[in-house]
Coordinates of C-alpha atoms in Angstrom, one line a residue:
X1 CA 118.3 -108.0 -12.5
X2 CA 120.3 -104.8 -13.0
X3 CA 123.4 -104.5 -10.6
X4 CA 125.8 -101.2 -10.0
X5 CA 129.1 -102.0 -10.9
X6 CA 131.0 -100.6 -8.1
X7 CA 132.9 -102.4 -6.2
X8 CA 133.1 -104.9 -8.9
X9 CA 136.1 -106.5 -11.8
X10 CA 134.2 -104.2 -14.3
X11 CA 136.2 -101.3 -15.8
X12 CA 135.3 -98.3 -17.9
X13 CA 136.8 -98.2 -21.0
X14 CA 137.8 -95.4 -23.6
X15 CA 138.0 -95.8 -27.0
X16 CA 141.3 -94.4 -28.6
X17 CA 142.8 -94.8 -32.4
X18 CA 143.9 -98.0 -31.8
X19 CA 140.8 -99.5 -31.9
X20 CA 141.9 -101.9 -29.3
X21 CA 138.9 -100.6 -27.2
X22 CA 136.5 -102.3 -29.3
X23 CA 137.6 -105.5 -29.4
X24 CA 137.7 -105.3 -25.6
X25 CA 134.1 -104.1 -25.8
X26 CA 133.1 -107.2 -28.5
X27 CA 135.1 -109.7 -25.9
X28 CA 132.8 -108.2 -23.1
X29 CA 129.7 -108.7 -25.1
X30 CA 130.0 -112.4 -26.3
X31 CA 130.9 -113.0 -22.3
X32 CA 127.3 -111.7 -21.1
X33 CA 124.7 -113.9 -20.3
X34 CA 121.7 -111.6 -19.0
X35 CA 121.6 -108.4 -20.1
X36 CA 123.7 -105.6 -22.4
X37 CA 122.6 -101.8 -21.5
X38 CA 125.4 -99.9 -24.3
X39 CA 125.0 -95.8 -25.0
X40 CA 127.0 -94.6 -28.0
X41 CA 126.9 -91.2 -29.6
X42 CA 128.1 -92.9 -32.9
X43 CA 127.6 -96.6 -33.4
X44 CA 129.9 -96.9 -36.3
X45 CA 131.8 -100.7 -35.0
X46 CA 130.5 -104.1 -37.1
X47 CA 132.7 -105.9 -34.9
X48 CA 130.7 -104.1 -31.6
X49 CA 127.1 -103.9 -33.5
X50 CA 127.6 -108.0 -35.1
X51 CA 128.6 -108.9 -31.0
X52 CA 125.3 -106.8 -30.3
X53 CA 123.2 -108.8 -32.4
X54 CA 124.9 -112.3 -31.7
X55 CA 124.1 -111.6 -27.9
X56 CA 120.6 -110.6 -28.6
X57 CA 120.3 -114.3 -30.8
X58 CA 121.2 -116.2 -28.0
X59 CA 118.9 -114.5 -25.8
X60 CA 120.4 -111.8 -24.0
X61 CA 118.3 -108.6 -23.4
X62 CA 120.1 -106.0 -25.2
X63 CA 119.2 -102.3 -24.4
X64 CA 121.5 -99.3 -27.0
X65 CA 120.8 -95.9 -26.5
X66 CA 122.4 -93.3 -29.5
X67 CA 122.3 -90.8 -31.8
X68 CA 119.6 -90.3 -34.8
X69 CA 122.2 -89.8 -37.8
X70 CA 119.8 -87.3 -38.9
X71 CA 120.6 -84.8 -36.0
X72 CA 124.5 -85.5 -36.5
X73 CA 124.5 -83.4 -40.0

């Protein structure tokens, strides 16, 4: 079942050029159990897409919504 996350621990992160944002966002990943709902105009992590696909082997419904790279050029 899909929940809101208000009034919840879950945050809202940015990404910066640290990169520290992603592993945050891989941690989150391997720690769900249900479902994964991600939307990224460029998907352009291995350790975010190989978290992604780990999730998905173990059987967690994982939902990405991007960007064709052929509309980017």
């Amino acid at each position: 079942k899909w929940r809101p996350i208000e009034n919840t621990e879950h945050s809202i992160v940015e990404t910066g050029p640290n990169g520290q944002a992603m592993n945050w966002i891989a941690e989150a990943i391997h720690a769900s159990k249900e479902m994964i709902c991600i939307c990224s105009f460029i998907m352009d992590s291995n350790l975010v897409v190989e978290a992604l696909q780990s999730a998905a082997e173990r059987g967690v419904k994982v939902f990405v919504l991007g960007s064709a790279s052929a509309k980017l050029q």
